Short mmCIF file of N, CA and C in Angstrom, two decimals:
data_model
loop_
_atom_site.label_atom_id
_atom_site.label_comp_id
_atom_site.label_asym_id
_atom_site.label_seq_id
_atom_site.Cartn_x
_atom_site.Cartn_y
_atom_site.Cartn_z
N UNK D 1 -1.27 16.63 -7.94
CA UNK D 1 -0.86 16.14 -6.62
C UNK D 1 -1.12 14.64 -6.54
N UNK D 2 -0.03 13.99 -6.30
CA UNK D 2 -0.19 12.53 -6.01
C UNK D 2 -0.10 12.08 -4.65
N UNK D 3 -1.32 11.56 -3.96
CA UNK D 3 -1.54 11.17 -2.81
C UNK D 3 -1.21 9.58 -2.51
N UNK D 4 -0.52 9.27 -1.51
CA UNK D 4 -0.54 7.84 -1.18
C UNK D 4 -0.41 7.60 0.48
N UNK D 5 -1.40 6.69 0.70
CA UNK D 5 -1.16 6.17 1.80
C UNK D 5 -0.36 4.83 2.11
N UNK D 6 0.68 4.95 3.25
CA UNK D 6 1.63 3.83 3.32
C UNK D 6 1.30 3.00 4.54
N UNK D 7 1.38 1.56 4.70
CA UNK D 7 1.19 0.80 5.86
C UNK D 7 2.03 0.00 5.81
N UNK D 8 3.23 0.22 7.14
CA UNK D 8 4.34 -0.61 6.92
C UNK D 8 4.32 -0.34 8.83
N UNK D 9 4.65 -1.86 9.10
CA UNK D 9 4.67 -1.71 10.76
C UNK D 9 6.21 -1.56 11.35
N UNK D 10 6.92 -1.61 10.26
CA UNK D 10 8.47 -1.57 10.36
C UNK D 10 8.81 -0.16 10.21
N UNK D 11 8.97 0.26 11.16
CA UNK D 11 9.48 2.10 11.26
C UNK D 11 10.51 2.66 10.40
N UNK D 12 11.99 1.29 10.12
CA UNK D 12 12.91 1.78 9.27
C UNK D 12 12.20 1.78 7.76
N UNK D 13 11.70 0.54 7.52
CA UNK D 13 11.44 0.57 6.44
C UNK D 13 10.04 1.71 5.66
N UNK D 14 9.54 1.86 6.54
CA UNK D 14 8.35 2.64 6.49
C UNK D 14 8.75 4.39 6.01
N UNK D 15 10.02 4.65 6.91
CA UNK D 15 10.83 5.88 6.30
C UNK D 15 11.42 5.88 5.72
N UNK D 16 12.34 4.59 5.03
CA UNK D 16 12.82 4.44 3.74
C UNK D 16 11.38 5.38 2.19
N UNK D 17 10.59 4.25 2.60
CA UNK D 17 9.52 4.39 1.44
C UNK D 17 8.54 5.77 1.61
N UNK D 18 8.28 6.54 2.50
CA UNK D 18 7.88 7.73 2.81
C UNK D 18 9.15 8.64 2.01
N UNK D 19 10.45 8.81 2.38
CA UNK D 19 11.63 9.54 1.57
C UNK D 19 11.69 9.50 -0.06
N UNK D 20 11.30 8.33 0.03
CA UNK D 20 11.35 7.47 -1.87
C UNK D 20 10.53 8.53 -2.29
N UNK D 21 9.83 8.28 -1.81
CA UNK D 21 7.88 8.95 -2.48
C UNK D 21 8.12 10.61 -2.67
N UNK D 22 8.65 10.92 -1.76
CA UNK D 22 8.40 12.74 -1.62
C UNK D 22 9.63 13.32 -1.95
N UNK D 23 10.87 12.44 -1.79
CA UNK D 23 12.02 13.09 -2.53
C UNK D 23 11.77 12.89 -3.78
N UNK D 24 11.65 11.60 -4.68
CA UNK D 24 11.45 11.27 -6.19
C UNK D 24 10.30 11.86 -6.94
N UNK D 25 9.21 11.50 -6.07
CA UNK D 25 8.12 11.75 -6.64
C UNK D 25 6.89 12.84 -6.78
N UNK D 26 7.83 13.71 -5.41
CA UNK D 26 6.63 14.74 -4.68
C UNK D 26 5.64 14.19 -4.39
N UNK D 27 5.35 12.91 -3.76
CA UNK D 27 4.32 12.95 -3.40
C UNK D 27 3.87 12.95 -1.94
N UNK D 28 2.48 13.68 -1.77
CA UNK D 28 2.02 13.29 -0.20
C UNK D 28 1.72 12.27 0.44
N UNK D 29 2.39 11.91 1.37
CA UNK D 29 2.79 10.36 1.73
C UNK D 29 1.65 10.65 3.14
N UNK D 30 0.46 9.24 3.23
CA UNK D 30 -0.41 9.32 4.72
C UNK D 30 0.42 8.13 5.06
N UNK D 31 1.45 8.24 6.08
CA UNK D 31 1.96 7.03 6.29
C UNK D 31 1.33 6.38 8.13
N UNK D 32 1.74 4.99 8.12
CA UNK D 32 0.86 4.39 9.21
C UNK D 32 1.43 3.28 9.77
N UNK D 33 2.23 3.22 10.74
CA UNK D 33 3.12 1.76 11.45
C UNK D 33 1.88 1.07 12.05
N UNK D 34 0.52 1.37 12.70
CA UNK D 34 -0.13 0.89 12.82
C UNK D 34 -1.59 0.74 11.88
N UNK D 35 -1.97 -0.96 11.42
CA UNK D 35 -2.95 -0.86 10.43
C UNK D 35 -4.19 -0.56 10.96
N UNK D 36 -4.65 -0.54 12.57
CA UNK D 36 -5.61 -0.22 12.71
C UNK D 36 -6.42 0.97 12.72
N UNK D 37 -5.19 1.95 12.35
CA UNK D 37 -5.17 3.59 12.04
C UNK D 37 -5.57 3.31 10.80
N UNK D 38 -4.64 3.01 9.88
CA UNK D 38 -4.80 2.61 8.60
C UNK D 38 -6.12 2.80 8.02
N UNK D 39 -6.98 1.75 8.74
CA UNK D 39 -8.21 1.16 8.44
C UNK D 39 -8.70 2.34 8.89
N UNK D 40 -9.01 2.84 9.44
CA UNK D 40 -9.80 4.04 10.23
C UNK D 40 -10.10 5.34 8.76
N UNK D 41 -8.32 5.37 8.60
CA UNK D 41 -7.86 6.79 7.52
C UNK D 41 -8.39 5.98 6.38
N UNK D 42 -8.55 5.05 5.97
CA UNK D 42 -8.93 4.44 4.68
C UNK D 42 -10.48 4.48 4.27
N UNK D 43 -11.44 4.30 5.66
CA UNK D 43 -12.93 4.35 5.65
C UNK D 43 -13.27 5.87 5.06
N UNK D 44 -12.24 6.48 5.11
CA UNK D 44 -12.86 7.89 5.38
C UNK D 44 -12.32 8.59 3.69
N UNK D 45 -11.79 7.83 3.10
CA UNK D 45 -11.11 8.46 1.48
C UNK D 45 -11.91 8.10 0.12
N UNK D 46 -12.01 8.88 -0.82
CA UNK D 46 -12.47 8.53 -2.03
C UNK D 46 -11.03 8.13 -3.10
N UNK D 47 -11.72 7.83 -4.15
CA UNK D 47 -10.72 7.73 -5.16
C UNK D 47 -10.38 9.50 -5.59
N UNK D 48 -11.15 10.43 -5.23
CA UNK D 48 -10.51 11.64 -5.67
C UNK D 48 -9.34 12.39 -4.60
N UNK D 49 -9.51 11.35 -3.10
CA UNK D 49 -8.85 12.09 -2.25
C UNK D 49 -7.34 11.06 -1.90
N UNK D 50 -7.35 10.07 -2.74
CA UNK D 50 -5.80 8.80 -2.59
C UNK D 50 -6.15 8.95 -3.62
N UNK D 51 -4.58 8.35 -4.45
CA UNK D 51 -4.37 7.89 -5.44
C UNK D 51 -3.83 6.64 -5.56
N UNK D 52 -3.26 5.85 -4.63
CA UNK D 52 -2.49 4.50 -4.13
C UNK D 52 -2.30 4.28 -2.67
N UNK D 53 -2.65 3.04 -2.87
CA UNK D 53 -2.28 1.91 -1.34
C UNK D 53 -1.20 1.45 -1.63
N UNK D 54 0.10 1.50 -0.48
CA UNK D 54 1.10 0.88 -0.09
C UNK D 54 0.61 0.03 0.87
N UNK D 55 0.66 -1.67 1.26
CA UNK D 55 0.75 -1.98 2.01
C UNK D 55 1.57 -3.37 2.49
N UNK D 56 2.54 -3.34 3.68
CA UNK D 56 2.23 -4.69 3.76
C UNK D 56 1.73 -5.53 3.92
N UNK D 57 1.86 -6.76 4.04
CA UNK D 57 0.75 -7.87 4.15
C UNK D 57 0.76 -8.75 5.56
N UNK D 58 1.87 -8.61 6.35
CA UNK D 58 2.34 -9.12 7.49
C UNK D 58 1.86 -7.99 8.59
N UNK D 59 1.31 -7.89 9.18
CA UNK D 59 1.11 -6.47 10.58
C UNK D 59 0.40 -7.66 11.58
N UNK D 60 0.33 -6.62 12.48
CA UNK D 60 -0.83 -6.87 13.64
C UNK D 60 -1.91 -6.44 13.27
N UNK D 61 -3.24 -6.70 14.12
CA UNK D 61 -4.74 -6.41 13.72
C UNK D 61 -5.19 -6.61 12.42
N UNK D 62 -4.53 -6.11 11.77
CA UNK D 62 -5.07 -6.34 9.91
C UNK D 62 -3.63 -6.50 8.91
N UNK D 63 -4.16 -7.31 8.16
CA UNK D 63 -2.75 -7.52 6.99
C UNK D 63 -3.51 -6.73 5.76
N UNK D 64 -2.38 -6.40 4.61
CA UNK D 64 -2.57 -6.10 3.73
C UNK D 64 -3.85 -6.28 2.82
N UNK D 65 -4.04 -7.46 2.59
CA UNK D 65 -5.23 -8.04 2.00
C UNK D 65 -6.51 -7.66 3.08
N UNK D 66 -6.47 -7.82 3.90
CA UNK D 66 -7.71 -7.57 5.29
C UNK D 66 -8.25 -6.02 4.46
N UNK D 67 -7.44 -5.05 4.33
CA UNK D 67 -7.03 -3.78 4.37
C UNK D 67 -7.87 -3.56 2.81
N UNK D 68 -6.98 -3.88 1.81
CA UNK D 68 -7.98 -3.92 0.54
C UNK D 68 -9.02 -4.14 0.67
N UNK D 69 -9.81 -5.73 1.45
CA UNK D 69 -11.10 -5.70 1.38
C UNK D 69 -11.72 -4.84 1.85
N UNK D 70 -12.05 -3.79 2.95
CA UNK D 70 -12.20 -3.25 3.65
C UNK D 70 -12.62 -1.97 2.52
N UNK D 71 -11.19 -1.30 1.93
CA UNK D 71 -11.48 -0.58 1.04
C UNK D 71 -11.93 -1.22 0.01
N UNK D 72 -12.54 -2.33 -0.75
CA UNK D 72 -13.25 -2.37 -1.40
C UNK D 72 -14.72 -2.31 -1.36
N UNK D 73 -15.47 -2.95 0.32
CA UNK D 73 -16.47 -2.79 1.06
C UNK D 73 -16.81 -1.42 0.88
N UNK D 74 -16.30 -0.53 1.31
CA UNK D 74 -16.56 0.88 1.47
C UNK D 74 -16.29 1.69 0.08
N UNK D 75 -16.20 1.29 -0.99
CA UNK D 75 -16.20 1.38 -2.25
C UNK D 75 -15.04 2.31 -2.76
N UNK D 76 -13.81 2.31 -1.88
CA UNK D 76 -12.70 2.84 -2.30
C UNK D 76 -11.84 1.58 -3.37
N UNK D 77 -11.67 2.24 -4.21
CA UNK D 77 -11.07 1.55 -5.80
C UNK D 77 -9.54 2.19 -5.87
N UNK D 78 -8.91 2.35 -5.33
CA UNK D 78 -7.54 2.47 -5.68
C UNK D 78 -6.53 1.78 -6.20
N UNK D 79 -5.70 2.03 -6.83
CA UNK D 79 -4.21 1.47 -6.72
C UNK D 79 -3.79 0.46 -5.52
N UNK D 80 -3.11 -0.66 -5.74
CA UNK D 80 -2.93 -1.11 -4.39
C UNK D 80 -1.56 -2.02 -4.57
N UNK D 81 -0.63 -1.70 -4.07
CA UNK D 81 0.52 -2.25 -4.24
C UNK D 81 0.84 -3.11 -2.72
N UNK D 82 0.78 -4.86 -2.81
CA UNK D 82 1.47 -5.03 -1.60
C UNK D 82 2.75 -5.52 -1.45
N UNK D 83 3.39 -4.99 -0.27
CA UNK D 83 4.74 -5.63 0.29
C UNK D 83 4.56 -7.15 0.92
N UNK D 84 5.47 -7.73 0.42
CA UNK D 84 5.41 -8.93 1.27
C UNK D 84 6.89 -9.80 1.12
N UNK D 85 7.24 -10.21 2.23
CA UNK D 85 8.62 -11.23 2.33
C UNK D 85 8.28 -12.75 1.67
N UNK D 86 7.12 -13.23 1.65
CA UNK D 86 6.58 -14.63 1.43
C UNK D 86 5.43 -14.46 0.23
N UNK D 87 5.80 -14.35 -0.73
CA UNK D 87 4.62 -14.26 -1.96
C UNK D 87 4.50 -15.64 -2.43
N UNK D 88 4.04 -16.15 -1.37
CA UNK D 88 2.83 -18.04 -1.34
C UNK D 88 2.22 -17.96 -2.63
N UNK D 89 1.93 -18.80 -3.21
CA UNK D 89 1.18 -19.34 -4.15
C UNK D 89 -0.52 -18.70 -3.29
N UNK D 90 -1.16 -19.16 -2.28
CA UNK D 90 -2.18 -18.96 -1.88
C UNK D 90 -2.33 -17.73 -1.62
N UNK D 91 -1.22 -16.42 -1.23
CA UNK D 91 -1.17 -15.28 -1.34
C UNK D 91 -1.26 -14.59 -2.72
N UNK D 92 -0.55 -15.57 -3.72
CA UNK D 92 -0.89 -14.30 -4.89
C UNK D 92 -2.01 -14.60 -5.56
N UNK D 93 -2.54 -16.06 -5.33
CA UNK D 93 -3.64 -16.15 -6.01
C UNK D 93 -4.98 -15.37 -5.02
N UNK D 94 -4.53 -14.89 -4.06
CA UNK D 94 -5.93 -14.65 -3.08
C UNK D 94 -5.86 -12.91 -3.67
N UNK D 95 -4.53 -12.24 -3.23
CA UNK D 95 -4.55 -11.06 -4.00
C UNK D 95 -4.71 -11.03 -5.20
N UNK D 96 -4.66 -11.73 -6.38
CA UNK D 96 -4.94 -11.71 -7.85
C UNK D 96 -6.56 -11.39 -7.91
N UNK D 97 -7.42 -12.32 -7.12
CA UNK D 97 -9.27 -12.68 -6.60
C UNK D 97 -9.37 -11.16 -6.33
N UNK D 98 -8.71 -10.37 -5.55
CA UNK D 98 -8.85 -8.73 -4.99
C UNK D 98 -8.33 -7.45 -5.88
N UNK D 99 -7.56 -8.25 -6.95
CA UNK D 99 -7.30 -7.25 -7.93
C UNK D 99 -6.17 -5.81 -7.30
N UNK D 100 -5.68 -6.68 -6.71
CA UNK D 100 -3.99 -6.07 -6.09
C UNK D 100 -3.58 -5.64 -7.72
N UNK D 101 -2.73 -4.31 -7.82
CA UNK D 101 -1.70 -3.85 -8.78
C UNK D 101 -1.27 -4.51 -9.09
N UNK D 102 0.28 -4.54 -7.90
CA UNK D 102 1.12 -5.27 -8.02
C UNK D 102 1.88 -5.34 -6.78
N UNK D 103 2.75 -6.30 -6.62
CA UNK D 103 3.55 -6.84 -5.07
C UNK D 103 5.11 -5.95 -5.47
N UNK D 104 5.52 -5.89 -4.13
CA UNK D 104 6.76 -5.34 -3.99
C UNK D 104 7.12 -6.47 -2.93
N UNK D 105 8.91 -7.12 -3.17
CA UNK D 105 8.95 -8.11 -2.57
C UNK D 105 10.12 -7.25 -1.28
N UNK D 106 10.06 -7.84 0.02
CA UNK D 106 10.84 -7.24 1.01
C UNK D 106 12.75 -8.58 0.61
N UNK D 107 13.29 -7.79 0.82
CA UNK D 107 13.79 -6.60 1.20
C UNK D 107 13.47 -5.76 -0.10
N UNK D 108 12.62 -4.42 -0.07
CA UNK D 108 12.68 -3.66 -1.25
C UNK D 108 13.59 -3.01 -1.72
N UNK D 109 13.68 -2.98 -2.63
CA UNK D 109 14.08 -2.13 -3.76
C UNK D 109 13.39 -0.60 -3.96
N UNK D 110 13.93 0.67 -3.84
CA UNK D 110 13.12 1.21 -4.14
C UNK D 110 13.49 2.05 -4.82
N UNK D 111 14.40 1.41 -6.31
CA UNK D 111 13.87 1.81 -7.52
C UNK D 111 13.01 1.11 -7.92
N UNK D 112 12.82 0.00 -7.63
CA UNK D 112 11.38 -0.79 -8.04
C UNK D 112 10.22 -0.34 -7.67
N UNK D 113 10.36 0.29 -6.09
CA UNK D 113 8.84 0.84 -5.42
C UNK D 113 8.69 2.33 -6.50
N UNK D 114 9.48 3.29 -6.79
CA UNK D 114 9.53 4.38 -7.47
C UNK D 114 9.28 3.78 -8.96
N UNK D 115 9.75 3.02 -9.81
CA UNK D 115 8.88 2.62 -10.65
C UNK D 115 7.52 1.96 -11.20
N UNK D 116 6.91 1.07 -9.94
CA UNK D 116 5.70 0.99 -9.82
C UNK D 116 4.95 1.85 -9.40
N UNK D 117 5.53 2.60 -8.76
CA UNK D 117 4.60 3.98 -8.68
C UNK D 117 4.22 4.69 -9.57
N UNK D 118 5.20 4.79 -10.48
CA UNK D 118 5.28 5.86 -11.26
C UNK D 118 4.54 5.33 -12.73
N UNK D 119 4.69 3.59 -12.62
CA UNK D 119 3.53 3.23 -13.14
C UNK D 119 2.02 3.50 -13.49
N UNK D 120 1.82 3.41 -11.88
CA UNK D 120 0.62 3.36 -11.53
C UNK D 120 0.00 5.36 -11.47
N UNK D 121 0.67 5.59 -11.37
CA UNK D 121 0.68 7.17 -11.80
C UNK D 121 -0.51 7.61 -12.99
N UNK D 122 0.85 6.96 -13.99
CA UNK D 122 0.31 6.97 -15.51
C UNK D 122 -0.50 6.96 -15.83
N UNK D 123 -0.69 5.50 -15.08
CA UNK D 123 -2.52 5.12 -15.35
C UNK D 123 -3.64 6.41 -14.91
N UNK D 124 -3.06 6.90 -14.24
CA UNK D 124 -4.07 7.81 -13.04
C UNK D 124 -4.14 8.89 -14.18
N UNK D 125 -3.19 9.48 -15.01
CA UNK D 125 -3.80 10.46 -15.48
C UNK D 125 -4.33 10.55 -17.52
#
């Protein structure tokens, strides 16, 4: 069973990538338009109970990166893939410092999101 939680504050896009996941991949999608849920469902997971972070990096209350640290504080080690429209020089070097996967650029692709997944899968088993 492959578990992932998704944080996308964009509702279309958020059910795009929830469909990707569970039609392609079977997997159980915790999805979340708001990150402050997010953060809540994230305090509370091990690495045996997720297998990957979807997130973007743009929201209200918390961005993507906010979100990793958080789960790194609380000693969740996952997978962590972020979305982002603007991959800044100061953004990828700040996620590179946090040991982000890898970025998915908006507008996605999601044979790209289904192949980094399926990446990051691999690794998992």
């Amino acid at each position: 069973m492959f578990s992932v939680a998704v944080i996308e504050d964009d509702p279309i896009t958020l059910d795009m990538i929830i469909n990707a996941l569970e039609t392609q991949l079977d997997a159980t999608v915790y999805s979340f338009t708001r990150s402050k849920f997010a953060r809540d469902f994230l305090l509370q997971q091990t690495s045996d109970s997720l297998n990957l972070i979807i997130s973007d990096q743009v929201m209200p209350d918390y961005d993507g990166l906010s979100l990793l640290r958080t789960c790194h504080s609380s000693g969740l080690n996952v997978p962590f893939l972020l979305i982002t429209a603007d991959p800044n020089k100061e953004l990828v070097i700040e996620a590179r410092k946090l040991q982000v996967t890898g970025f998915l650029a908006k507008p996605l692709d999601m044979k790209e999101l289904i192949q980094k997944t399926k990446a990051v899968a691999a690794l998992g088993n």
